[in-house]
Amino acid sequence: MSNYASTADQAGAVIAQNGPSWSAISPEYVARMRLQNRFKTGLDVARYTAKIMREDMAAYDKDSGQYTQSLGCWHGFIGQQKLISIKKHHGSTKRRYLYLSGWMVAALRSDFGPLPDQSMHEKTSVSSLIEELYTFLRQADARELGGLFRDLDAARSAKDAAKEKDVLNRIDNFQTHVVPIIADIDAGFGNAEATYLLAKQMIEAGACCIQIENQVSDEKQCGHQDGKVTVPHEDFLAKIRAVRYAFMELGVDDGIIVARTDSLGAGLTKQIAYTREPGDLGDQYNSFLDCDEVTPDTMKNGDVIINRGGKLLRPKRLPSNLFQFRSGTGEDRCVLDCITSLQNGADLLWIETEKPHIGQIKGMVDRIRAVVPNAKLVYNNSPSFNWTLNFRQQVFDAWSKDGVDVSAYDRAKLMSADYDGSELSKEADRRIQNFQRDAARDAGIFHHLITLPTYHTAALSTDNLAKGYFGEEGMLAYVAGVQRKEIREGIACVKHQNMSGSDIGDDHKEYFAGEAALKAGGVHNTMNQF
């Protein structure tokens, strides 16, 4: 017996137990509604997706070709359309996730209006977006299953047994649009208790994976901007533990924590770490501080002094009251951050780099894996990188090193369209195309994401439409540039009434009122033109 039939039989038994007053309730309609509402709560989602992500991590450990990917989405509809597109073009959502970017929450979802990525937005807007994304993904399930149920009814009406069997098989093997979300909690929006409380909200909304960074909460900056300030390791580890407690309290025991370090580009700290003995974690953190050796007679009013190995050291303090690290220590600090995080409960790492360079990433990962052999990265294929220029310059440098004649190229101007058809640009594009596969193999990157892609695609597509519609093209700009392409490329939301749930509503009307149902999807619905 199929899952669909079994569910209908179970519902039928309950209906029969309640006697004639329930006789108008259809067991099959109940089965349909249950299948369309597989996930009842956000915790159901978190438990389901955590299992998927853990399985994917294990698969990657065996074969680096099994890396995973995601795109950042700032609205439920955007996430929904992404998953519908993935299923349409690739047939499966396996190893494809969603990413929730704190940057996009700040820029697009704050009641204050657009804000920079500095944790000034309402913290609860993060969990609200998680809930919204999963609401739209569940609706995508209901919509697609609704179409299959209508196909099933049509096959039965036509007495087409083969078609009926095929549709039942597709229903029983239906793949949900619900996939893991890697959700950005920034630096936790406060102390460890604040981190714990927000993590609980995010998990209850459906998050199986939470990404947290080692910046100071009230000094938080985008990882690709200047002025970043890190915290001592013990402060960060307390927040990692807070997130783990939140997962375990809510029964998501296999929830995933991504520990992000910004140390590669962060040259400042707000605190001198507490240390008990030479070589402990606090002492290692402090060893990177930029200090001057002093004697009692050269000490100044208000000096903060460190005693290290019998020497008195004065950390350099800026007018902002922040302390600075020695130049060139970023990679060492980054590696220590990663090792320490993995040894204290984190599952995955995020290293925020200033350019997409596999060699640089691999160098750090190799050092981390010397201590933690199965270390894995989540990597931001960031729109903050100029990918074209970076990779053309990487090719230029590699060719120069190998003795290839590059006199036809100006390294500083390689972004120019004049080079678009050149052999150098073709090689750079090949490396960009293969970047994720090569980095997964060589640099330990389990998950590749783009933080802000749909922010940029929304801007680009809106610019193209506005340029034509308000110009000479007029209505043709929409018809040729949008609708005609939607129809020909099979974009589901060309039938926007269906996408918004109109057909699901019609199904429910029929369930509730039978032949008396006033349905919207009749012969006079203009959506029938598509």
Short mmCIF file of C-alpha atoms in Angstrom, two decimals:
data_model
loop_
_atom_site.label_atom_id
_atom_site.label_comp_id
_atom_site.label_asym_id
_atom_site.label_seq_id
_atom_site.Cartn_x
_atom_site.Cartn_y
_atom_site.Cartn_z
CA MET A 1 0.00 0.00 0.00
CA SER A 2 1.30 3.47 -0.87
CA ASN A 3 1.96 6.15 1.73
CA TYR A 4 -0.90 8.15 0.27
CA ALA A 5 -3.36 5.27 0.52
CA SER A 6 -2.14 4.39 4.00
CA THR A 7 -2.66 7.93 5.22
CA ALA A 8 -6.17 7.95 3.75
CA ASP A 9 -6.97 4.64 5.48
CA GLN A 10 -5.77 5.99 8.82
CA ALA A 11 -7.96 9.06 8.42
CA GLY A 12 -10.88 6.84 7.37
CA ALA A 13 -10.59 4.80 10.56
CA VAL A 14 -10.75 7.94 12.72
CA ILE A 15 -13.76 9.25 10.77
CA ALA A 16 -15.59 5.89 11.11
CA GLN A 17 -15.03 5.88 14.86
CA ASN A 18 -16.91 9.18 15.12
CA GLY A 19 -20.06 7.90 13.48
CA PRO A 20 -22.51 9.39 10.95
CA SER A 21 -21.95 13.01 11.97
CA TRP A 22 -18.47 12.83 10.37
CA SER A 23 -19.63 11.01 7.25
CA ALA A 24 -19.22 14.07 5.02
CA ILE A 25 -15.50 14.18 5.77
CA SER A 26 -13.47 12.53 2.99
CA PRO A 27 -10.54 10.38 4.18
CA GLU A 28 -8.74 11.08 0.92
CA TYR A 29 -9.07 14.83 1.31
CA VAL A 30 -7.72 14.52 4.86
CA ALA A 31 -4.77 12.55 3.49
CA ARG A 32 -4.10 15.26 0.96
CA MET A 33 -4.14 18.01 3.54
CA ARG A 34 -1.83 16.05 5.83
CA LEU A 35 0.67 15.48 3.05
CA GLN A 36 0.51 19.16 2.16
CA ASN A 37 1.24 20.08 5.78
CA ARG A 38 4.02 17.64 6.60
CA PHE A 39 5.90 20.07 8.84
CA LYS A 40 3.70 21.32 11.67
CA THR A 41 6.22 23.49 13.50
CA GLY A 42 9.57 25.13 13.04
CA LEU A 43 11.10 22.52 15.34
CA ASP A 44 9.86 19.81 12.97
CA VAL A 45 11.74 21.64 10.21
CA ALA A 46 14.90 22.10 12.31
CA ARG A 47 15.07 18.42 13.26
CA TYR A 48 14.44 17.28 9.68
CA THR A 49 16.98 19.62 8.10
CA ALA A 50 19.67 19.06 10.75
CA LYS A 51 19.62 15.36 9.85
CA ILE A 52 20.02 16.24 6.16
CA MET A 53 22.94 18.56 6.85
CA ARG A 54 24.71 16.02 9.07
CA GLU A 55 24.36 13.39 6.35
CA ASP A 56 25.77 15.83 3.80
CA MET A 57 28.73 16.62 6.05
CA ALA A 58 29.50 12.91 6.39
CA ALA A 59 29.23 12.44 2.61
CA TYR A 60 31.66 15.31 2.05
CA ASP A 61 34.17 13.77 4.46
CA LYS A 62 34.21 10.69 2.20
CA ASP A 63 34.14 12.56 -1.12
CA SER A 64 34.94 16.29 -1.48
CA GLY A 65 32.94 16.33 -4.71
CA GLN A 66 29.82 16.13 -2.53
CA TYR A 67 30.02 19.76 -1.47
CA THR A 68 26.89 21.83 -0.85
CA GLN A 69 25.69 25.23 -2.07
CA SER A 70 23.24 28.00 -1.24
CA LEU A 71 22.14 31.46 -2.24
CA GLY A 72 21.17 34.22 0.18
CA CYS A 73 17.46 35.09 0.15
CA TRP A 74 15.88 38.14 1.77
CA HIS A 75 12.19 37.23 1.35
CA GLY A 76 10.15 34.05 1.54
CA PHE A 77 9.06 34.39 -2.09
CA ILE A 78 12.66 34.64 -3.27
CA GLY A 79 13.60 31.49 -1.35
CA GLN A 80 10.54 29.68 -2.66
CA GLN A 81 11.25 30.56 -6.28
CA LYS A 82 14.86 29.46 -5.87
CA LEU A 83 13.82 26.00 -4.69
CA ILE A 84 11.11 25.67 -7.36
CA SER A 85 13.75 26.55 -9.96
CA ILE A 86 16.23 24.03 -8.54
CA LYS A 87 13.64 21.23 -8.70
CA LYS A 88 12.63 22.24 -12.25
CA HIS A 89 16.15 22.42 -13.68
CA HIS A 90 18.04 19.85 -11.60
CA GLY A 91 15.33 17.45 -10.46
CA SER A 92 16.48 17.39 -6.86
CA THR A 93 17.20 19.75 -3.97
CA LYS A 94 19.92 17.46 -2.62
CA ARG A 95 22.91 19.43 -1.27
CA ARG A 96 21.18 22.76 -2.03
CA TYR A 97 20.41 24.99 0.95
CA LEU A 98 19.21 28.51 1.73
CA TYR A 99 21.37 31.17 3.31
CA LEU A 100 19.97 33.91 5.54
CA SER A 101 22.27 36.92 5.44
CA GLY A 102 22.44 39.34 8.34
CA TRP A 103 23.59 41.94 5.81
CA MET A 104 20.36 41.60 3.84
CA VAL A 105 18.23 41.60 6.99
CA ALA A 106 19.85 44.90 7.97
CA ALA A 107 19.56 46.40 4.48
CA LEU A 108 16.06 45.17 3.61
CA ARG A 109 14.11 43.95 6.64
CA SER A 110 14.54 46.56 9.37
CA ASP A 111 11.77 48.83 10.66
CA PHE A 112 14.40 51.58 10.71
CA GLY A 113 14.79 51.33 6.94
CA PRO A 114 18.01 50.37 5.14
CA LEU A 115 20.89 49.96 7.57
CA PRO A 116 24.56 48.99 7.26
CA ASP A 117 25.67 45.54 8.39
CA GLN A 118 26.39 46.59 11.97
CA SER A 119 23.78 44.66 13.99
CA MET A 120 21.57 47.72 14.41
CA HIS A 121 18.44 46.01 13.06
CA GLU A 122 15.87 44.37 15.30
CA LYS A 123 17.25 41.01 16.39
CA THR A 124 13.84 39.33 16.09
CA SER A 125 13.71 40.20 12.38
CA VAL A 126 16.15 37.32 11.83
CA SER A 127 13.88 34.64 13.29
CA SER A 128 10.90 36.26 11.55
CA LEU A 129 12.62 35.84 8.19
CA ILE A 130 13.42 32.17 8.94
CA GLU A 131 9.74 31.56 9.71
CA GLU A 132 8.72 33.44 6.54
CA LEU A 133 11.10 31.43 4.36
CA TYR A 134 9.76 28.13 5.63
CA THR A 135 6.16 29.33 5.28
CA PHE A 136 6.80 29.95 1.58
CA LEU A 137 8.65 26.65 1.14
CA ARG A 138 5.78 24.73 2.76
CA GLN A 139 3.37 26.57 0.47
CA ALA A 140 5.47 25.44 -2.50
CA ASP A 141 4.98 21.86 -1.31
CA ALA A 142 1.23 22.35 -0.97
CA ARG A 143 1.00 23.92 -4.42
CA GLU A 144 2.95 21.20 -6.21
CA LEU A 145 1.14 18.40 -4.39
CA GLY A 146 -2.18 20.09 -5.20
CA GLY A 147 -1.29 19.85 -8.88
CA LEU A 148 -0.50 16.15 -8.47
CA PHE A 149 -3.82 15.56 -6.71
CA ARG A 150 -5.65 17.20 -9.63
CA ASP A 151 -3.69 14.99 -12.03
CA LEU A 152 -4.75 11.98 -9.97
CA ASP A 153 -8.42 12.97 -10.16
CA ALA A 154 -8.13 13.50 -13.92
CA ALA A 155 -6.53 10.07 -14.42
CA ARG A 156 -9.29 8.42 -12.41
CA SER A 157 -11.99 10.27 -14.36
CA ALA A 158 -10.39 9.08 -17.60
CA LYS A 159 -10.10 5.54 -16.15
CA ASP A 160 -6.41 5.63 -17.04
CA ALA A 161 -4.95 3.09 -14.60
CA ALA A 162 -1.37 3.50 -15.82
CA LYS A 163 -1.52 7.27 -15.39
CA GLU A 164 -3.11 6.87 -11.95
CA LYS A 165 -0.30 4.54 -10.86
CA ASP A 166 2.32 6.97 -12.16
CA VAL A 167 0.81 9.94 -10.32
CA LEU A 168 0.47 7.95 -7.08
CA ASN A 169 4.15 7.04 -7.36
CA ARG A 170 5.07 10.73 -7.80
CA ILE A 171 2.98 11.63 -4.74
CA ASP A 172 4.58 8.94 -2.60
CA ASN A 173 8.08 9.96 -3.71
CA PHE A 174 7.48 13.70 -3.54
CA GLN A 175 10.59 15.68 -2.59
CA THR A 176 9.91 18.61 -0.31
CA HIS A 177 11.10 22.14 -1.01
CA VAL A 178 12.09 22.38 2.67
CA VAL A 179 15.90 22.43 2.87
CA PRO A 180 18.43 23.50 5.51
CA ILE A 181 18.92 27.20 6.21
CA ILE A 182 22.27 28.51 7.42
CA ALA A 183 21.13 31.46 9.51
CA ASP A 184 23.33 34.42 10.48
CA ILE A 185 23.08 35.47 14.13
CA ASP A 186 25.85 38.07 13.63
CA ALA A 187 27.83 38.32 16.88
CA GLY A 188 24.86 37.26 19.00
CA PHE A 189 23.30 40.70 19.58
CA GLY A 190 24.67 41.01 23.08
CA ASN A 191 26.19 38.75 25.72
CA ALA A 192 25.96 34.95 25.86
CA GLU A 193 22.47 35.09 27.41
CA ALA A 194 21.22 37.31 24.59
CA THR A 195 22.79 34.92 22.10
CA TYR A 196 21.05 31.96 23.73
CA LEU A 197 17.63 33.65 23.69
CA LEU A 198 17.89 34.67 20.04
CA ALA A 199 19.26 31.26 19.05
CA LYS A 200 16.17 29.65 20.62
CA GLN A 201 13.88 31.89 18.57
CA MET A 202 15.78 31.05 15.41
CA ILE A 203 15.65 27.30 16.09
CA GLU A 204 11.95 27.45 16.93
CA ALA A 205 11.42 29.19 13.59
CA GLY A 206 13.17 26.30 11.81
CA ALA A 207 16.93 26.99 11.77
CA CYS A 208 19.06 23.84 11.98
CA CYS A 209 22.31 25.74 11.46
CA ILE A 210 23.41 28.98 13.13
CA GLN A 211 26.44 31.00 12.09
CA ILE A 212 28.07 33.21 14.73
CA GLU A 213 31.13 35.46 14.46
CA ASN A 214 33.88 36.52 16.87
CA GLN A 215 33.40 40.27 16.63
CA VAL A 216 32.30 42.50 19.48
CA SER A 217 28.50 42.77 19.31
CA ASP A 218 28.27 46.52 19.75
CA GLU A 219 31.18 47.16 17.36
CA LYS A 220 30.01 44.71 14.67
CA GLN A 221 31.03 45.46 11.07
CA CYS A 222 30.48 43.69 7.78
CA GLY A 223 33.30 41.19 7.28
CA HIS A 224 34.36 43.03 4.12
CA GLN A 225 34.63 46.43 5.76
CA ASP A 226 37.31 48.00 7.91
CA GLY A 227 37.13 48.66 11.65
CA LYS A 228 36.40 45.10 12.83
CA VAL A 229 37.00 44.34 16.52
CA THR A 230 37.35 40.78 17.81
CA VAL A 231 36.73 39.34 21.28
CA PRO A 232 38.97 37.03 23.36
CA HIS A 233 38.42 33.34 22.71
CA GLU A 234 36.70 32.60 26.01
CA ASP A 235 34.02 35.22 25.25
CA PHE A 236 33.35 33.65 21.85
CA LEU A 237 33.36 30.11 23.20
CA ALA A 238 30.73 31.07 25.78
CA LYS A 239 28.45 32.10 22.90
CA ILE A 240 29.12 28.86 21.02
CA ARG A 241 28.12 26.98 24.14
CA ALA A 242 25.01 29.16 24.48
CA VAL A 243 23.90 28.20 20.97
CA ARG A 244 24.55 24.51 21.69
CA TYR A 245 22.48 24.68 24.86
CA ALA A 246 19.66 26.29 22.85
CA PHE A 247 19.73 23.45 20.32
CA MET A 248 19.75 20.77 23.01
CA GLU A 249 17.07 22.40 25.15
CA LEU A 250 14.74 22.33 22.13
CA GLY A 251 15.56 18.75 21.24
CA VAL A 252 17.58 19.50 18.10
CA ASP A 253 20.57 17.55 19.37
CA ASP A 254 22.32 17.46 16.00
CA GLY A 255 21.98 21.19 15.26
CA ILE A 256 24.97 22.71 13.48
CA ILE A 257 27.09 25.67 14.59
CA VAL A 258 29.25 27.61 12.13
CA ALA A 259 32.02 29.57 13.87
CA ARG A 260 33.07 32.55 11.79
CA THR A 261 36.36 34.33 12.36
CA ASP A 262 37.02 37.84 11.10
CA SER A 263 40.56 37.87 12.47
CA LEU A 264 42.18 37.85 9.04
CA GLY A 265 40.97 41.41 8.47
CA ALA A 266 40.39 42.55 12.05
CA GLY A 267 43.31 44.38 13.62
CA LEU A 268 41.63 45.52 16.83
CA THR A 269 40.39 44.15 20.14
CA LYS A 270 38.33 45.79 22.85
CA GLN A 271 39.64 43.62 25.66
CA ILE A 272 42.87 42.17 26.91
CA ALA A 273 42.14 38.51 27.58
CA TYR A 274 42.20 37.09 31.08
CA THR A 275 45.09 34.68 31.54
CA ARG A 276 45.92 32.30 34.39
CA GLU A 277 49.26 30.95 33.26
CA PRO A 278 51.76 31.30 30.41
CA GLY A 279 50.61 29.69 27.17
CA ASP A 280 46.91 29.40 28.03
CA LEU A 281 44.29 30.63 25.59
CA GLY A 282 44.13 34.12 27.04
CA ASP A 283 47.91 34.42 26.96
CA GLN A 284 47.97 33.28 23.32
CA TYR A 285 45.39 35.94 22.41
CA ASN A 286 47.38 38.63 24.19
CA SER A 287 50.62 37.51 22.53
CA PHE A 288 49.39 39.00 19.26
CA LEU A 289 48.96 42.49 20.73
CA ASP A 290 51.20 45.25 19.44
CA CYS A 291 53.20 46.22 22.53
CA ASP A 292 56.13 48.38 23.60
CA GLU A 293 58.48 47.21 26.32
CA VAL A 294 58.52 49.64 29.27
CA THR A 295 60.20 50.03 32.63
CA PRO A 296 58.65 51.44 35.79
CA ASP A 297 60.24 54.82 35.17
CA THR A 298 58.88 55.05 31.56
CA MET A 299 55.32 54.10 32.42
CA LYS A 300 52.70 56.80 31.88
CA ASN A 301 49.51 57.75 33.67
CA GLY A 302 46.72 55.29 32.89
CA ASP A 303 48.98 52.74 31.21
CA VAL A 304 47.74 49.15 30.96
CA ILE A 305 50.71 46.86 31.44
CA ILE A 306 51.17 43.15 30.68
CA ASN A 307 53.79 41.07 32.43
CA ARG A 308 55.12 38.46 30.01
CA GLY A 309 58.19 36.41 30.87
CA GLY A 310 59.39 39.00 33.33
CA LYS A 311 59.09 41.85 30.83
CA LEU A 312 56.67 44.73 31.22
CA LEU A 313 54.75 45.37 27.98
CA ARG A 314 52.40 48.25 27.18
CA PRO A 315 49.76 47.31 24.53
CA LYS A 316 49.22 50.10 22.06
CA ARG A 317 45.90 51.74 22.83
CA LEU A 318 44.11 53.90 20.27
CA PRO A 319 42.07 57.05 21.05
CA SER A 320 38.97 54.84 20.54
CA ASN A 321 40.15 52.93 23.66
CA LEU A 322 40.74 49.87 21.48
CA PHE A 323 43.95 47.86 21.41
CA GLN A 324 45.63 46.89 18.16
CA PHE A 325 47.24 43.64 17.08
CA ARG A 326 50.64 43.43 15.43
CA SER A 327 50.56 43.78 11.69
CA GLY A 328 50.82 40.47 9.84
CA THR A 329 49.34 38.32 12.61
CA GLY A 330 45.91 37.94 11.02
CA GLU A 331 46.42 34.47 9.58
CA ASP A 332 47.91 33.08 12.79
CA ARG A 333 45.05 34.52 14.81
CA CYS A 334 42.56 33.15 12.29
CA VAL A 335 44.00 29.64 12.50
CA LEU A 336 43.98 29.72 16.32
CA ASP A 337 40.36 30.96 16.29
CA CYS A 338 39.32 28.06 14.06
CA ILE A 339 41.12 25.33 16.00
CA THR A 340 39.79 26.63 19.30
CA SER A 341 36.20 26.86 18.02
CA LEU A 342 36.22 23.29 16.69
CA GLN A 343 37.72 22.02 19.95
CA ASN A 344 34.91 23.69 21.88
CA GLY A 345 31.73 22.63 20.11
CA ALA A 346 31.59 24.29 16.69
CA ASP A 347 30.92 22.02 13.70
CA LEU A 348 31.96 24.14 10.72
CA LEU A 349 34.21 27.15 10.13
CA TRP A 350 33.79 30.37 8.21
CA ILE A 351 36.93 32.31 7.34
CA GLU A 352 36.13 35.75 5.93
CA THR A 353 38.87 36.48 3.40
CA GLU A 354 39.63 39.61 1.39
CA LYS A 355 39.77 37.77 -1.95
CA PRO A 356 38.71 34.41 -3.42
CA HIS A 357 42.11 32.72 -3.62
CA ILE A 358 42.19 28.93 -3.23
CA GLY A 359 45.87 28.89 -2.33
CA GLN A 360 45.38 31.33 0.54
CA ILE A 361 42.39 29.43 1.92
CA LYS A 362 44.15 26.07 1.55
CA GLY A 363 47.18 27.33 3.45
CA MET A 364 45.06 28.14 6.49
CA VAL A 365 42.92 25.00 6.26
CA ASP A 366 45.99 22.77 6.07
CA ARG A 367 47.25 24.31 9.32
CA ILE A 368 43.85 23.79 10.97
CA ARG A 369 43.59 20.20 9.72
CA ALA A 370 46.99 19.40 11.19
CA VAL A 371 45.21 19.70 14.55
CA VAL A 372 41.56 18.90 13.62
CA PRO A 373 41.72 16.55 10.59
CA ASN A 374 38.06 16.76 9.55
CA ALA A 375 37.81 20.57 9.68
CA LYS A 376 35.39 21.89 7.08
CA LEU A 377 34.57 25.37 5.86
CA VAL A 378 31.52 27.35 4.90
CA TYR A 379 32.82 29.91 2.40
CA ASN A 380 31.33 33.19 1.28
CA ASN A 381 31.63 33.53 -2.51
CA SER A 382 31.07 37.18 -1.81
CA PRO A 383 29.67 39.86 -4.13
CA SER A 384 32.11 42.15 -2.31
CA PHE A 385 34.88 40.52 -4.36
CA ASN A 386 35.53 41.79 -7.87
CA TRP A 387 35.61 38.25 -9.23
CA THR A 388 36.50 39.25 -12.78
CA LEU A 389 39.45 41.43 -11.80
CA ASN A 390 40.67 39.07 -9.07
CA PHE A 391 40.81 36.03 -11.31
CA ARG A 392 42.24 37.84 -14.30
CA GLN A 393 45.01 39.13 -12.05
CA GLN A 394 45.55 35.63 -10.63
CA VAL A 395 45.99 34.28 -14.16
CA PHE A 396 48.24 37.20 -15.09
CA ASP A 397 50.46 36.51 -12.07
CA ALA A 398 50.55 32.76 -12.70
CA TRP A 399 51.43 33.22 -16.34
CA SER A 400 54.13 35.76 -15.48
CA LYS A 401 55.65 33.32 -12.99
CA ASP A 402 55.62 30.56 -15.65
CA GLY A 403 57.33 32.79 -18.23
CA VAL A 404 54.29 33.33 -20.45
CA ASP A 405 54.35 36.59 -22.42
CA VAL A 406 51.78 38.92 -20.80
CA SER A 407 52.98 42.13 -22.45
CA ALA A 408 49.61 42.51 -24.22
CA TYR A 409 47.88 42.99 -20.86
CA ASP A 410 47.82 45.86 -18.37
CA ARG A 411 47.42 44.17 -14.98
CA ALA A 412 45.82 47.25 -13.39
CA LYS A 413 43.19 47.50 -16.16
CA LEU A 414 42.22 43.86 -16.61
CA MET A 415 38.60 44.64 -15.71
CA SER A 416 38.25 46.42 -19.08
CA ALA A 417 35.85 44.93 -21.61
CA ASP A 418 38.71 45.21 -24.10
CA TYR A 419 40.06 41.97 -22.64
CA ASP A 420 36.76 40.05 -22.63
CA GLY A 421 37.61 37.88 -25.64
CA SER A 422 41.26 37.35 -24.73
CA GLU A 423 42.87 34.04 -23.82
CA LEU A 424 43.61 35.42 -20.37
CA SER A 425 39.94 36.26 -19.73
CA LYS A 426 38.86 32.83 -20.98
CA GLU A 427 41.26 31.13 -18.56
CA ALA A 428 40.06 33.39 -15.71
CA ASP A 429 36.42 32.51 -16.46
CA ARG A 430 37.31 28.82 -16.51
CA ARG A 431 38.84 29.18 -13.05
CA ILE A 432 35.77 31.06 -11.78
CA GLN A 433 33.50 28.34 -13.17
CA ASN A 434 35.55 25.64 -11.43
CA PHE A 435 36.23 27.62 -8.24
CA GLN A 436 33.70 25.84 -6.04
CA ARG A 437 34.68 22.34 -7.14
CA ASP A 438 38.42 23.09 -6.91
CA ALA A 439 38.09 24.80 -3.52
CA ALA A 440 35.98 21.95 -2.15
CA ARG A 441 38.68 19.50 -3.21
CA ASP A 442 41.79 21.49 -2.26
CA ALA A 443 40.72 23.86 0.53
CA GLY A 444 38.23 21.92 2.65
CA ILE A 445 35.16 23.94 1.65
CA PHE A 446 32.04 21.90 2.42
CA HIS A 447 29.54 24.65 1.69
CA HIS A 448 29.71 27.40 -0.90
CA LEU A 449 27.29 30.29 -0.63
CA ILE A 450 26.72 33.72 -2.12
CA THR A 451 25.51 36.04 0.62
CA LEU A 452 23.71 38.73 -1.37
CA PRO A 453 22.91 37.45 -4.87
CA THR A 454 19.17 38.10 -4.85
CA TYR A 455 19.76 41.66 -3.62
CA HIS A 456 21.76 42.25 -6.78
CA THR A 457 19.47 40.32 -9.14
CA ALA A 458 16.44 42.25 -7.90
CA ALA A 459 18.24 45.53 -8.56
CA LEU A 460 19.44 44.45 -12.01
CA SER A 461 16.10 43.09 -13.24
CA THR A 462 14.23 46.14 -11.91
CA ASP A 463 16.69 48.45 -13.65
CA ASN A 464 16.20 46.63 -16.97
CA LEU A 465 12.41 46.82 -16.71
CA ALA A 466 12.33 50.46 -15.60
CA LYS A 467 14.71 51.50 -18.37
CA GLY A 468 12.45 50.12 -21.09
CA TYR A 469 8.97 50.57 -19.61
CA PHE A 470 9.42 54.27 -18.86
CA GLY A 471 11.20 54.78 -22.19
CA GLU A 472 10.39 54.09 -25.81
CA GLU A 473 9.62 50.39 -25.33
CA GLY A 474 6.63 51.05 -23.07
CA MET A 475 4.58 47.91 -22.43
CA LEU A 476 6.83 45.87 -24.73
CA ALA A 477 9.56 46.10 -22.11
CA TYR A 478 7.42 44.02 -19.75
CA VAL A 479 5.97 41.71 -22.37
CA ALA A 480 9.24 40.90 -24.17
CA GLY A 481 11.56 41.22 -21.20
CA VAL A 482 9.44 39.46 -18.58
CA GLN A 483 6.19 37.74 -19.50
CA ARG A 484 7.23 36.24 -22.83
CA LYS A 485 10.33 34.81 -21.18
CA GLU A 486 8.30 33.49 -18.24
CA ILE A 487 5.96 31.62 -20.59
CA ARG A 488 8.69 30.21 -22.81
CA GLU A 489 11.02 29.26 -19.97
CA GLY A 490 8.27 27.71 -17.87
CA ILE A 491 8.56 30.06 -14.90
CA ALA A 492 5.87 28.89 -12.49
CA CYS A 493 4.85 32.31 -11.22
CA VAL A 494 3.65 33.44 -14.67
CA LYS A 495 0.43 32.01 -13.23
CA HIS A 496 0.67 34.36 -10.28
CA GLN A 497 -2.80 33.50 -8.92
CA ASN A 498 -1.83 29.85 -8.72
CA MET A 499 1.49 30.75 -7.11
CA SER A 500 -0.23 32.84 -4.47
CA GLY A 501 -2.40 29.88 -3.45
CA SER A 502 -5.62 30.39 -5.39
CA ASP A 503 -5.86 26.75 -6.53
CA ILE A 504 -5.12 25.49 -3.03
CA GLY A 505 -7.99 27.67 -1.81
CA ASP A 506 -10.27 26.23 -4.51
CA ASP A 507 -9.40 22.70 -3.38
CA HIS A 508 -10.32 23.58 0.18
CA LYS A 509 -13.60 25.15 -0.92
CA GLU A 510 -14.49 21.91 -2.65
CA TYR A 511 -13.51 19.86 0.41
CA PHE A 512 -15.64 22.04 2.68
CA ALA A 513 -18.68 22.80 0.50
CA GLY A 514 -18.71 20.20 -2.26
CA GLU A 515 -20.69 21.19 -5.35
CA ALA A 516 -21.72 24.46 -3.70
CA ALA A 517 -18.13 25.72 -3.71
CA LEU A 518 -17.62 29.06 -5.47
CA LYS A 519 -14.22 28.48 -7.04
CA ALA A 520 -11.94 31.12 -8.56
CA GLY A 521 -10.24 28.85 -11.09
CA GLY A 522 -13.15 28.38 -13.49
CA VAL A 523 -13.29 28.87 -17.25
CA HIS A 524 -13.42 32.67 -16.96
CA ASN A 525 -10.15 32.92 -15.01
CA THR A 526 -7.72 34.85 -17.23
CA MET A 527 -4.87 32.67 -15.92
CA ASN A 528 -6.16 30.04 -18.36
CA GLN A 529 -4.42 32.05 -21.11
CA PHE A 530 -1.10 30.65 -19.96
#
